[in-house]
């Protein structure tokens, strides 16, 4: 598949991820609601899309054997966003702070993809 295909799938995954995280932050502390269940499923599916498309993009960029350091750091930032559901569930009072910090983490991941620093 083409670089453009993987890029579009990756961006769609990112959009779904932040939509899901926003819904989970908005419903933090509430009992089980249909929105919370849909957002939880969307969170997992979006992370899978980001992961698969991200590796497709790396392959299209020619990184078959050694993954560059910026990509490892980017994967670490996605892992932080994946784990963000835990404090949203266990500490709903942190939701406003996380709601502000999660896009900052996503912005750092985007910067790493665009600039591709340190090899």
PDB file of C-alpha atoms in Angstrom:
ATOM      1  CA  UNK A   1       0.000   0.000   0.000  1.00  0.00           C
ATOM      2  CA  UNK A   2       1.121   3.554  -0.589  1.00  0.00           C
ATOM      3  CA  UNK A   3       2.633   6.052   1.813  1.00  0.00           C
ATOM      4  CA  UNK A   4      -0.443   8.251   1.358  1.00  0.00           C
ATOM      5  CA  UNK A   5      -2.788   5.411   2.327  1.00  0.00           C
ATOM      6  CA  UNK A   6      -0.885   4.714   5.554  1.00  0.00           C
ATOM      7  CA  UNK A   7      -0.679   8.427   6.292  1.00  0.00           C
ATOM      8  CA  UNK A   8      -4.464   8.898   5.957  1.00  0.00           C
ATOM      9  CA  UNK A   9      -5.179   5.829   8.110  1.00  0.00           C
ATOM     10  CA  UNK A  10      -2.697   7.104  10.717  1.00  0.00           C
ATOM     11  CA  UNK A  11      -4.360  10.538  10.826  1.00  0.00           C
ATOM     12  CA  UNK A  12      -7.838   8.981  11.041  1.00  0.00           C
ATOM     13  CA  UNK A  13      -6.593   6.903  13.983  1.00  0.00           C
ATOM     14  CA  UNK A  14      -5.267  10.044  15.685  1.00  0.00           C
ATOM     15  CA  UNK A  15      -8.580  11.854  15.172  1.00  0.00           C
ATOM     16  CA  UNK A  16     -10.496   8.911  16.650  1.00  0.00           C
ATOM     17  CA  UNK A  17      -8.041   8.674  19.551  1.00  0.00           C
ATOM     18  CA  UNK A  18      -8.532  12.279  20.596  1.00  0.00           C
ATOM     19  CA  UNK A  19     -12.278  12.060  20.080  1.00  0.00           C
ATOM     20  CA  UNK A  20     -12.346   9.014  22.363  1.00  0.00           C
ATOM     21  CA  UNK A  21     -10.077  10.609  24.971  1.00  0.00           C
ATOM     22  CA  UNK A  22     -12.228  13.748  24.988  1.00  0.00           C
ATOM     23  CA  UNK A  23     -15.381  11.694  25.507  1.00  0.00           C
ATOM     24  CA  UNK A  24     -13.722   9.682  28.267  1.00  0.00           C
ATOM     25  CA  UNK A  25     -12.547  12.878  29.960  1.00  0.00           C
ATOM     26  CA  UNK A  26     -16.031  14.403  29.647  1.00  0.00           C
ATOM     27  CA  UNK A  27     -17.652  11.325  31.190  1.00  0.00           C
ATOM     28  CA  UNK A  28     -14.972  10.739  33.853  1.00  0.00           C
ATOM     29  CA  UNK A  29     -16.548   9.894  37.168  1.00  0.00           C
ATOM     30  CA  UNK A  30     -19.909   9.002  35.693  1.00  0.00           C
ATOM     31  CA  UNK A  31     -21.346   5.549  35.855  1.00  0.00           C
ATOM     32  CA  UNK A  32     -21.371   3.304  32.832  1.00  0.00           C
ATOM     33  CA  UNK A  33     -22.979   5.174  29.997  1.00  0.00           C
ATOM     34  CA  UNK A  34     -23.327   4.185  26.339  1.00  0.00           C
ATOM     35  CA  UNK A  35     -20.991   7.049  25.373  1.00  0.00           C
ATOM     36  CA  UNK A  36     -18.314   5.796  27.750  1.00  0.00           C
ATOM     37  CA  UNK A  37     -18.513   2.288  26.290  1.00  0.00           C
ATOM     38  CA  UNK A  38     -18.339   3.561  22.697  1.00  0.00           C
ATOM     39  CA  UNK A  39     -15.415   5.847  23.611  1.00  0.00           C
ATOM     40  CA  UNK A  40     -13.554   2.954  25.242  1.00  0.00           C
ATOM     41  CA  UNK A  41     -13.940   0.814  22.135  1.00  0.00           C
ATOM     42  CA  UNK A  42     -12.945   3.731  19.898  1.00  0.00           C
ATOM     43  CA  UNK A  43      -9.862   4.280  22.066  1.00  0.00           C
ATOM     44  CA  UNK A  44      -8.649   0.736  21.494  1.00  0.00           C
ATOM     45  CA  UNK A  45      -9.493   0.630  17.791  1.00  0.00           C
ATOM     46  CA  UNK A  46      -7.835   3.984  17.180  1.00  0.00           C
ATOM     47  CA  UNK A  47      -4.636   2.862  18.901  1.00  0.00           C
ATOM     48  CA  UNK A  48      -4.565  -0.228  16.693  1.00  0.00           C
ATOM     49  CA  UNK A  49      -5.000   1.937  13.572  1.00  0.00           C
ATOM     50  CA  UNK A  50      -2.228   4.283  14.706  1.00  0.00           C
ATOM     51  CA  UNK A  51       0.112   1.382  15.467  1.00  0.00           C
ATOM     52  CA  UNK A  52      -0.423  -0.539  12.214  1.00  0.00           C
ATOM     53  CA  UNK A  53      -0.394   2.545   9.987  1.00  0.00           C
ATOM     54  CA  UNK A  54       2.641   3.927  11.817  1.00  0.00           C
ATOM     55  CA  UNK A  55       4.653   0.810  11.055  1.00  0.00           C
ATOM     56  CA  UNK A  56       3.415   0.952   7.473  1.00  0.00           C
ATOM     57  CA  UNK A  57       4.697   4.519   7.271  1.00  0.00           C
ATOM     58  CA  UNK A  58       8.057   3.492   8.703  1.00  0.00           C
ATOM     59  CA  UNK A  59       8.317   0.762   6.082  1.00  0.00           C
ATOM     60  CA  UNK A  60       7.467   3.230   3.311  1.00  0.00           C
ATOM     61  CA  UNK A  61      10.190   5.541   4.643  1.00  0.00           C
ATOM     62  CA  UNK A  62      12.678   2.688   4.291  1.00  0.00           C
ATOM     63  CA  UNK A  63      13.132   1.839   7.986  1.00  0.00           C
ATOM     64  CA  UNK A  64      12.924  -1.947   7.709  1.00  0.00           C
ATOM     65  CA  UNK A  65      15.595  -3.170  10.122  1.00  0.00           C
ATOM     66  CA  UNK A  66      16.419  -0.429  12.586  1.00  0.00           C
ATOM     67  CA  UNK A  67      13.672   1.807  13.882  1.00  0.00           C
ATOM     68  CA  UNK A  68      14.926   5.380  14.399  1.00  0.00           C
ATOM     69  CA  UNK A  69      15.070   6.916  17.871  1.00  0.00           C
ATOM     70  CA  UNK A  70      12.380   9.500  17.085  1.00  0.00           C
ATOM     71  CA  UNK A  71       9.953   6.663  16.257  1.00  0.00           C
ATOM     72  CA  UNK A  72      10.636   4.941  19.592  1.00  0.00           C
ATOM     73  CA  UNK A  73      10.006   8.220  21.392  1.00  0.00           C
ATOM     74  CA  UNK A  74       6.802   8.722  19.407  1.00  0.00           C
ATOM     75  CA  UNK A  75       5.628   5.214  20.328  1.00  0.00           C
ATOM     76  CA  UNK A  76       6.326   6.077  23.980  1.00  0.00           C
ATOM     77  CA  UNK A  77       4.105   9.145  23.685  1.00  0.00           C
ATOM     78  CA  UNK A  78       1.323   7.030  22.151  1.00  0.00           C
ATOM     79  CA  UNK A  79       1.747   4.608  25.072  1.00  0.00           C
ATOM     80  CA  UNK A  80       1.210   7.549  27.451  1.00  0.00           C
ATOM     81  CA  UNK A  81      -2.008   8.410  25.592  1.00  0.00           C
ATOM     82  CA  UNK A  82      -3.040   4.757  25.687  1.00  0.00           C
ATOM     83  CA  UNK A  83      -2.531   4.682  29.463  1.00  0.00           C
ATOM     84  CA  UNK A  84      -4.398   7.968  29.986  1.00  0.00           C
ATOM     85  CA  UNK A  85      -7.643   6.031  30.390  1.00  0.00           C
ATOM     86  CA  UNK A  86      -6.439   4.645  33.726  1.00  0.00           C
ATOM     87  CA  UNK A  87      -6.343   7.969  35.621  1.00  0.00           C
ATOM     88  CA  UNK A  88      -9.515   9.055  33.830  1.00  0.00           C
ATOM     89  CA  UNK A  89     -11.230   6.036  35.349  1.00  0.00           C
ATOM     90  CA  UNK A  90      -9.550   5.952  38.766  1.00  0.00           C
ATOM     91  CA  UNK A  91      -9.061   9.689  39.377  1.00  0.00           C
ATOM     92  CA  UNK A  92     -11.879  11.506  37.579  1.00  0.00           C
ATOM     93  CA  UNK A  93     -10.906  14.742  39.324  1.00  0.00           C
ATOM     94  CA  UNK A  94      -7.775  14.778  37.132  1.00  0.00           C
ATOM     95  CA  UNK A  95      -9.878  14.913  33.940  1.00  0.00           C
ATOM     96  CA  UNK A  96      -9.583  18.708  33.397  1.00  0.00           C
ATOM     97  CA  UNK A  97      -5.788  18.593  33.702  1.00  0.00           C
ATOM     98  CA  UNK A  98      -5.515  15.534  31.472  1.00  0.00           C
ATOM     99  CA  UNK A  99      -7.860  17.139  28.961  1.00  0.00           C
ATOM    100  CA  UNK A 100      -5.264  19.914  28.564  1.00  0.00           C
ATOM    101  CA  UNK A 101      -2.148  17.707  28.733  1.00  0.00           C
ATOM    102  CA  UNK A 102      -3.246  15.002  26.266  1.00  0.00           C
ATOM    103  CA  UNK A 103      -3.189  17.317  23.205  1.00  0.00           C
ATOM    104  CA  UNK A 104       0.250  18.540  24.299  1.00  0.00           C
ATOM    105  CA  UNK A 105       1.499  14.936  24.235  1.00  0.00           C
ATOM    106  CA  UNK A 106      -0.148  14.457  20.833  1.00  0.00           C
ATOM    107  CA  UNK A 107       1.476  17.656  19.594  1.00  0.00           C
ATOM    108  CA  UNK A 108       4.889  16.366  20.663  1.00  0.00           C
ATOM    109  CA  UNK A 109       4.219  13.143  18.750  1.00  0.00           C
ATOM    110  CA  UNK A 110       3.256  15.151  15.667  1.00  0.00           C
ATOM    111  CA  UNK A 111       6.393  17.265  15.978  1.00  0.00           C
ATOM    112  CA  UNK A 112       8.536  14.116  16.144  1.00  0.00           C
ATOM    113  CA  UNK A 113       6.901  12.789  12.967  1.00  0.00           C
ATOM    114  CA  UNK A 114       7.418  16.036  11.061  1.00  0.00           C
ATOM    115  CA  UNK A 115      10.932  16.952  12.218  1.00  0.00           C
ATOM    116  CA  UNK A 116      12.299  13.411  12.734  1.00  0.00           C
ATOM    117  CA  UNK A 117      15.143  14.510  15.012  1.00  0.00           C
ATOM    118  CA  UNK A 118      18.051  12.304  16.118  1.00  0.00           C
ATOM    119  CA  UNK A 119      18.220   9.826  13.298  1.00  0.00           C
TER     120      UNK A 119
END
